[in-house]
PDB file of C-alpha atoms in Angstrom:
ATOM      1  CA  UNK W1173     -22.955  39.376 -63.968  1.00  0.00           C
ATOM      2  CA  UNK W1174     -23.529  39.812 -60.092  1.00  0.00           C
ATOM      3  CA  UNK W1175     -25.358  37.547 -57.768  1.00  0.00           C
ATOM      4  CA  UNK W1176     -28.485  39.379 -56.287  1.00  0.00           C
ATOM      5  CA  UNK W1177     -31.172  38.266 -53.667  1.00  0.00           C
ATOM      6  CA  UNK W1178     -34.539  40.242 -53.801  1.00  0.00           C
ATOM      7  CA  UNK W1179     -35.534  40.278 -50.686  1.00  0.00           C
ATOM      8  CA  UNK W1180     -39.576  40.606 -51.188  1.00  0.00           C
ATOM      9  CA  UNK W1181     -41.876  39.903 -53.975  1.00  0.00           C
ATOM     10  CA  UNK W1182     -44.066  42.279 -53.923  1.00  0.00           C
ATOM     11  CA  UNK W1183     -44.321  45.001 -56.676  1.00  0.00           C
ATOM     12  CA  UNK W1184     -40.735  46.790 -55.631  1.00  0.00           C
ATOM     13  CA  UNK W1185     -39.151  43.390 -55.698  1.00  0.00           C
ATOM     14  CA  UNK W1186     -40.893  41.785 -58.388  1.00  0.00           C
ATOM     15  CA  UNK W1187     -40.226  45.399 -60.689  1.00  0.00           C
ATOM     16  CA  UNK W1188     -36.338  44.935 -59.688  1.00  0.00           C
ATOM     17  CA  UNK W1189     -35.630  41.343 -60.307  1.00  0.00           C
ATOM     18  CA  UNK W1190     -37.454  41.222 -63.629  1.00  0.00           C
ATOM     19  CA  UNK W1191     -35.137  44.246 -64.408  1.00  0.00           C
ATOM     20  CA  UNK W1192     -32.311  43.033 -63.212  1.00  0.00           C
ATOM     21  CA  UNK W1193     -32.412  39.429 -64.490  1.00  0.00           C
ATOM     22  CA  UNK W1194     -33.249  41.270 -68.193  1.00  0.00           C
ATOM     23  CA  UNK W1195     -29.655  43.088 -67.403  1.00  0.00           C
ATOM     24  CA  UNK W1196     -27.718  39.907 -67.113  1.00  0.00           C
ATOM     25  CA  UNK W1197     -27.503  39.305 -63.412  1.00  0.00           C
ATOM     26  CA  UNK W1198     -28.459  36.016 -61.603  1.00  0.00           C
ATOM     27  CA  UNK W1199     -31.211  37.003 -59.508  1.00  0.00           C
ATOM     28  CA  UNK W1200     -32.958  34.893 -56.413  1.00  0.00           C
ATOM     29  CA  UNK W1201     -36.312  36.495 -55.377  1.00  0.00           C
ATOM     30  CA  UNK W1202     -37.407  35.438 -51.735  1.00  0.00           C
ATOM     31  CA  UNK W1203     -40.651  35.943 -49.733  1.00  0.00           C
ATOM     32  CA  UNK W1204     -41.015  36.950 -46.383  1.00  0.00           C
ATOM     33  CA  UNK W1205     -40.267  33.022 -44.845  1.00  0.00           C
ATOM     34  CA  UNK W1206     -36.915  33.405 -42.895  1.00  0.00           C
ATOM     35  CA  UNK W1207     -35.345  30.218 -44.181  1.00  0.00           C
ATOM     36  CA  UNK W1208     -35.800  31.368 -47.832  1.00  0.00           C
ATOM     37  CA  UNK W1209     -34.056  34.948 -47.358  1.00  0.00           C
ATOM     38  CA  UNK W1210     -31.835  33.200 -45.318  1.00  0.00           C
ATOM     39  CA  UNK W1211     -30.844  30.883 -48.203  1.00  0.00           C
ATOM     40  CA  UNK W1212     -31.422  33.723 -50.714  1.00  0.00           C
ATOM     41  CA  UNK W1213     -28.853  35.866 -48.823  1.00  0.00           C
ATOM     42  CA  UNK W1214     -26.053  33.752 -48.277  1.00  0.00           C
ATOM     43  CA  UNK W1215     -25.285  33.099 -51.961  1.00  0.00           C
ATOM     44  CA  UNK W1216     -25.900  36.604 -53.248  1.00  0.00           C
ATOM     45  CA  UNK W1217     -23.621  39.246 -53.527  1.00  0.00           C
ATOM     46  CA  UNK W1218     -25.712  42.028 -53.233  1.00  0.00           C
ATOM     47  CA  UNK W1219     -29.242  41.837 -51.281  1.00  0.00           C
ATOM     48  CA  UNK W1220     -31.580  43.944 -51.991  1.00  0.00           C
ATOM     49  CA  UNK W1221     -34.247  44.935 -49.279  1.00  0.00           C
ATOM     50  CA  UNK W1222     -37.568  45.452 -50.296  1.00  0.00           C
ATOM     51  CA  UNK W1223     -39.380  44.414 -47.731  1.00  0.00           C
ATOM     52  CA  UNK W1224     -41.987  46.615 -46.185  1.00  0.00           C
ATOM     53  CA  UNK W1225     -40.110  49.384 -44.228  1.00  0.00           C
ATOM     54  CA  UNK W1226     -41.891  48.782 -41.198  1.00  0.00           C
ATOM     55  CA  UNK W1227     -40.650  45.362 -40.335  1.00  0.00           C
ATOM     56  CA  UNK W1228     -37.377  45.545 -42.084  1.00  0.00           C
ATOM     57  CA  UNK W1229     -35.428  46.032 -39.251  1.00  0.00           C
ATOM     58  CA  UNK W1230     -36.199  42.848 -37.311  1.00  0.00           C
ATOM     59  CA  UNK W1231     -35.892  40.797 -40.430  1.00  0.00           C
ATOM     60  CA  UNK W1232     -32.829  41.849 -41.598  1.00  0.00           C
ATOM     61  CA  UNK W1233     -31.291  41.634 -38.037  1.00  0.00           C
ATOM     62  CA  UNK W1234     -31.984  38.306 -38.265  1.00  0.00           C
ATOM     63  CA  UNK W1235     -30.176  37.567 -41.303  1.00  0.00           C
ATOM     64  CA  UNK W1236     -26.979  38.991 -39.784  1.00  0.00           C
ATOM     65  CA  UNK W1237     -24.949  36.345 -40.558  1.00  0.00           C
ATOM     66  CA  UNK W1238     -25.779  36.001 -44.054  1.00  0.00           C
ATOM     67  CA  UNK W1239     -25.575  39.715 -44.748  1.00  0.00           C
ATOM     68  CA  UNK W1240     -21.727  39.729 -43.164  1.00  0.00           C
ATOM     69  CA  UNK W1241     -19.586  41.444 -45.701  1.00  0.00           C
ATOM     70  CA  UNK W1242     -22.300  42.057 -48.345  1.00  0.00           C
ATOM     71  CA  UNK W1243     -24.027  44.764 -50.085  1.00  0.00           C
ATOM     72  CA  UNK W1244     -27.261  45.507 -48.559  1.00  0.00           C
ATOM     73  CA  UNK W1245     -29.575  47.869 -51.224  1.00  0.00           C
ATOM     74  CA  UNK W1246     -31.732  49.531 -49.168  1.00  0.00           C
ATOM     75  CA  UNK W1247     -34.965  50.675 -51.030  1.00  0.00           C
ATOM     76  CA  UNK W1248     -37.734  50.331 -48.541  1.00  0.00           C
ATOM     77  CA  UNK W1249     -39.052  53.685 -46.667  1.00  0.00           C
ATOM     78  CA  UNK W1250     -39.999  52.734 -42.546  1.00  0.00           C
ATOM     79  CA  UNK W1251     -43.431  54.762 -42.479  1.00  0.00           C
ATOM     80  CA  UNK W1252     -46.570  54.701 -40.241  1.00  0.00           C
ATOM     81  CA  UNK W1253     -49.591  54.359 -42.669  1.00  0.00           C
ATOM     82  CA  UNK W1254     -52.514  56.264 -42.562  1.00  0.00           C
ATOM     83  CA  UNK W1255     -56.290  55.472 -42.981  1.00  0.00           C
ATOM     84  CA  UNK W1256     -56.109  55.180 -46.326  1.00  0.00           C
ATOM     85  CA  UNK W1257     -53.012  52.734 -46.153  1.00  0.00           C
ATOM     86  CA  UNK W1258     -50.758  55.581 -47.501  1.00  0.00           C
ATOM     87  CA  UNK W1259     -47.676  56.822 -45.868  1.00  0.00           C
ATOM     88  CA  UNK W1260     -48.841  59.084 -42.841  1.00  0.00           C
ATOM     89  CA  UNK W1261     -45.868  59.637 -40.219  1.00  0.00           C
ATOM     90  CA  UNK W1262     -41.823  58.249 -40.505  1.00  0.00           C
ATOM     91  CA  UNK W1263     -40.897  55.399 -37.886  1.00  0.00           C
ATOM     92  CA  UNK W1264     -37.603  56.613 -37.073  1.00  0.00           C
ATOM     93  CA  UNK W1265     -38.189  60.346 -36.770  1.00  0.00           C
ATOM     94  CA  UNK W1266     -34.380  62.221 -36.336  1.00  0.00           C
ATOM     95  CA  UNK W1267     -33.275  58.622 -38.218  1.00  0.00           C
ATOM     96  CA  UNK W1268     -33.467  56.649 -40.609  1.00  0.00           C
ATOM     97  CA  UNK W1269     -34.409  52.899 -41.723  1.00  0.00           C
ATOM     98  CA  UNK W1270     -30.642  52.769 -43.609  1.00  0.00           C
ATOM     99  CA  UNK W1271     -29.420  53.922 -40.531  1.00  0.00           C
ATOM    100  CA  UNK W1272     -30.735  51.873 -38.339  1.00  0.00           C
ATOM    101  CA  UNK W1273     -29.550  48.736 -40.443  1.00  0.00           C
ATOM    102  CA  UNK W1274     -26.264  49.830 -40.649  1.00  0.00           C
ATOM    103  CA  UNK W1275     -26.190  50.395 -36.591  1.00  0.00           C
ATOM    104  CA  UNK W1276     -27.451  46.778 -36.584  1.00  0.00           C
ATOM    105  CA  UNK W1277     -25.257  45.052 -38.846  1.00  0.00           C
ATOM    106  CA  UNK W1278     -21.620  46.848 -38.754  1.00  0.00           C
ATOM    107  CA  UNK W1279     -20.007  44.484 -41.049  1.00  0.00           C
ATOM    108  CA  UNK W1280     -22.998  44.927 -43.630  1.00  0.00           C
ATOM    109  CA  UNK W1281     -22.221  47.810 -46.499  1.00  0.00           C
ATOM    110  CA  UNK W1282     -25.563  49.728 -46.528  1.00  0.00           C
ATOM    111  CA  UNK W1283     -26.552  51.555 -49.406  1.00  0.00           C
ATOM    112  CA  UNK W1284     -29.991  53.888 -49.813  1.00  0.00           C
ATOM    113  CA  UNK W1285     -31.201  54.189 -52.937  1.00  0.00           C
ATOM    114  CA  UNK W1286     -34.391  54.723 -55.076  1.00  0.00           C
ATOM    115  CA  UNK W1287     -36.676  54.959 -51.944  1.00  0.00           C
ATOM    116  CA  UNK W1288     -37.317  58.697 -53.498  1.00  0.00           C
ATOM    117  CA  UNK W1289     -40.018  57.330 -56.593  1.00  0.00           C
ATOM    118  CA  UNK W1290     -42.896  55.446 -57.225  1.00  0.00           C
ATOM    119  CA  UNK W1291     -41.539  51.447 -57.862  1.00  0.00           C
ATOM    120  CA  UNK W1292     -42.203  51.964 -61.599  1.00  0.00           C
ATOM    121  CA  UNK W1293     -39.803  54.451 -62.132  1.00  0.00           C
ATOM    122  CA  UNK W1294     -37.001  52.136 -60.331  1.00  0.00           C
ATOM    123  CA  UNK W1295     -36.199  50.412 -63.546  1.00  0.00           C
ATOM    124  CA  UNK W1296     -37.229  52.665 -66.263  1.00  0.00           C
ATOM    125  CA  UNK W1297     -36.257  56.224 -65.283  1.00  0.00           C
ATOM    126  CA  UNK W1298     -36.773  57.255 -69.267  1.00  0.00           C
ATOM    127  CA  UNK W1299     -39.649  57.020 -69.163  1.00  0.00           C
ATOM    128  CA  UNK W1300     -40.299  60.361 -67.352  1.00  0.00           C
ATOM    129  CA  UNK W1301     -40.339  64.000 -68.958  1.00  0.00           C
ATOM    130  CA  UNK W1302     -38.124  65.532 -66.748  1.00  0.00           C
ATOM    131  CA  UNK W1303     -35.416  64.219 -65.912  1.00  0.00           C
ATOM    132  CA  UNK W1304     -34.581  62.043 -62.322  1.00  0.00           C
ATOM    133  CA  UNK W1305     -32.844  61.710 -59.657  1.00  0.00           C
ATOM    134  CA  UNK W1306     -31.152  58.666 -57.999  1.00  0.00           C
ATOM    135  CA  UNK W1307     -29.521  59.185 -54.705  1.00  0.00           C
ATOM    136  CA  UNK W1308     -26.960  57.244 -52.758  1.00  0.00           C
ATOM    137  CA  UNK W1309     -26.507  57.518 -49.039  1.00  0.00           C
ATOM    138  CA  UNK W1310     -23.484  54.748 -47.410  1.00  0.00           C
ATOM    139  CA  UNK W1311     -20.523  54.877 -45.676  1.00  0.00           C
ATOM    140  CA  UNK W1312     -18.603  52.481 -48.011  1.00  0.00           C
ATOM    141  CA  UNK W1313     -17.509  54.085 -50.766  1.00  0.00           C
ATOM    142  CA  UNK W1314     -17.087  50.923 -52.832  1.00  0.00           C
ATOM    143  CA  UNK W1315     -19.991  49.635 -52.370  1.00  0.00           C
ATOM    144  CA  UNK W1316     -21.542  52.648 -53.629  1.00  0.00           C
ATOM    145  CA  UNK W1317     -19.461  52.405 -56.775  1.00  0.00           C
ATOM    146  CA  UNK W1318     -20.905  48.847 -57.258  1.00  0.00           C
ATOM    147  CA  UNK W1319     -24.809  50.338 -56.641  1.00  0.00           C
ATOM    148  CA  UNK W1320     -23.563  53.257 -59.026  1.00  0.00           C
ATOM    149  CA  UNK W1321     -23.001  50.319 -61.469  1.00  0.00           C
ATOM    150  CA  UNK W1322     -25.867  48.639 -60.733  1.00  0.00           C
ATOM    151  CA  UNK W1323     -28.598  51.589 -61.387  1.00  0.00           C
ATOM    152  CA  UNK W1324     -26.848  52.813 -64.763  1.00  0.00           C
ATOM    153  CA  UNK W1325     -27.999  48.644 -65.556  1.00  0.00           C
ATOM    154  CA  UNK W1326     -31.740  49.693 -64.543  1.00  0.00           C
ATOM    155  CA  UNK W1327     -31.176  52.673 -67.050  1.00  0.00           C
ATOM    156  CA  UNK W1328     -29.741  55.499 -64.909  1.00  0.00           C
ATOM    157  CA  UNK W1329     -27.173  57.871 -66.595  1.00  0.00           C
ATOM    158  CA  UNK W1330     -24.513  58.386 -64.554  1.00  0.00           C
ATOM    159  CA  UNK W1331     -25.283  62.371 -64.040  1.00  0.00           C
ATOM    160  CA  UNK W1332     -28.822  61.081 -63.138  1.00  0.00           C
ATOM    161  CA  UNK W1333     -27.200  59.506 -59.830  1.00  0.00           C
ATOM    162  CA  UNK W1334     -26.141  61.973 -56.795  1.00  0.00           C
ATOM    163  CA  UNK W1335     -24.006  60.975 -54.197  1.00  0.00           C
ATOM    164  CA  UNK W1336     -25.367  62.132 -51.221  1.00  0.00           C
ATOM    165  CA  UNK W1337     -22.322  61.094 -48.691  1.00  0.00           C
ATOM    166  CA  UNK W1338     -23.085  58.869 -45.330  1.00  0.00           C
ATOM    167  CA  UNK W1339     -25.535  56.750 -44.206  1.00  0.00           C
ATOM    168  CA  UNK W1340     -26.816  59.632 -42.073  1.00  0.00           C
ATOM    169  CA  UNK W1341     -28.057  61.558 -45.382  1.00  0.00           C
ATOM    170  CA  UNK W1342     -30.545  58.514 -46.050  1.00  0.00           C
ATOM    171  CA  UNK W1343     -33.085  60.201 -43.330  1.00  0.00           C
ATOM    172  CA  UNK W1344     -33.348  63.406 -46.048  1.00  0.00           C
ATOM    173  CA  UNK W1345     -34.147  60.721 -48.809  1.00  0.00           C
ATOM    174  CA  UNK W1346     -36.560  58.623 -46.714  1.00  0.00           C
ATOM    175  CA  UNK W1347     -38.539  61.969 -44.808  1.00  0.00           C
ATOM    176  CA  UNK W1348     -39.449  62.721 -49.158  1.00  0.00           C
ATOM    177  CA  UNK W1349     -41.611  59.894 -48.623  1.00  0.00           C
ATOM    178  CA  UNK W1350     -43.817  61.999 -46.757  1.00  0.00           C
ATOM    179  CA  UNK W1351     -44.511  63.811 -50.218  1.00  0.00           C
ATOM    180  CA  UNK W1352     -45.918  60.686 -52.013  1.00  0.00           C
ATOM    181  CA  UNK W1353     -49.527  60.501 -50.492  1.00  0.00           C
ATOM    182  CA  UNK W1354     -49.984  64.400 -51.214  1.00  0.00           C
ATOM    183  CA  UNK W1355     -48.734  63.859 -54.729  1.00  0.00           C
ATOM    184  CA  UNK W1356     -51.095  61.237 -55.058  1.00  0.00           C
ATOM    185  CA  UNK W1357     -54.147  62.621 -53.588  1.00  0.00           C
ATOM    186  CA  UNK W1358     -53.369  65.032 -56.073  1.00  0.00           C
ATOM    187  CA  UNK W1359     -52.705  64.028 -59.709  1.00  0.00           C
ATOM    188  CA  UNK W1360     -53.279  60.074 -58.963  1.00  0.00           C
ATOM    189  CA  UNK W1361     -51.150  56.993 -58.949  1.00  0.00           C
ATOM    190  CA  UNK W1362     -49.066  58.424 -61.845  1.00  0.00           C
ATOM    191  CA  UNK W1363     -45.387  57.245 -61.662  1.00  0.00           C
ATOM    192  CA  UNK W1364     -42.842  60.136 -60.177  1.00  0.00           C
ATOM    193  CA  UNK W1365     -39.628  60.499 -58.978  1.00  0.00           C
ATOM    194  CA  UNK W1366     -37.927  63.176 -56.786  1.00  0.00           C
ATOM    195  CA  UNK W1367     -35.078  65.295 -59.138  1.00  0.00           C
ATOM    196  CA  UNK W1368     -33.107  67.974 -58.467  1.00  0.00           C
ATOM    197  CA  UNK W1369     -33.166  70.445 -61.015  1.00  0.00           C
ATOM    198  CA  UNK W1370     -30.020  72.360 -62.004  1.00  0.00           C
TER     199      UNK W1370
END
């Protein structure tokens, strides 16, 4: 059992905490009210961000006291939203929200992952027909082990899970987002996941 703040209760965080409290862990969902991710953060072990991409930077700075020495999950994409309130340009262009963080908070372990799939698929990748892909970008190696252990909980098999290498690969994982509102245009708001096929 690991001790996890959800950092945002919308439908990413909500999906993950449900999941993760069914696994076994002791999970703390906060809102968006500074004192509550404040309190949230300083008794996890692992923090999950999914808070809007857009304003993650600024509220995560401001945690960087509580975040000293933990895991930081990084699932939240920084995007510009178009007209129709889907993802329309990145925010850190050449970058990349993980990165970013990680510039901000040096003694925080950031880890990328699942920002490359519709929320559903976060904690029930099964339940695709092809098979998908989780990646991991950080420059902590144990930490990545621990998010490693932490996704084959939410039902990843290990050889489901690619190691991508630094921090610096997250802006490849978060400029996929840019293929979501086509994808959707397209076929609908049918849950999907980016895979590599071998």
């Amino acid at each position: 059992m690991t001790t996890i703040a959800v950092l945002g209760n919308g439908r990413v965080g909500g999906n993950l905490a449900t999941a993760l409290t069914r696994a076994g862990h002791e999970v703390t969902v906060a809102d968006r009210t500074p004192g509550d991710a404040a309190d949230a953060a300083r008794t996890a072990r692992i923090v999950i961000n999914a808070t809007p991409g857009d304003g993650s930077l600024d509220r995560l700075v401001a945690l960087r006291e509580e975040l000293r020495d933990k895991i930081l999950v990084d699932v939240s994409n920084a995007t510009l939203d178009g007209p129709d309130g889907l993802p329309a340009d990145l925010i850190y262009p050449g970058s990349s929200l993980a990165e970013q963080l990680q510039e901000a908070l040096p003694e925080t372990h950031v880890v990328k992952t699942l920002n490359t799939m519709l929320f559903p698929v976060m904690t029930a990748p099964a339940t695709l027909t092809r098979t998908p892909t989780a990646f991991l970008s950080g420059e902590d190696p144990q930490a990545k082990q621990t998010v490693h252990e932490l996704l084959t909980d939410l039902g990843w098999h290990k050889d489901w899970i690619t190691d991508l290498g630094g921090i610096q690969t997250a802006r490849a994982t978060e400029a996929a987002i840019l293929f979501v509102p086509h994808v959707i245009r397209s076929t609908g708001f049918t849950p999907f996941a980016i895979s590599i096929a071998r």
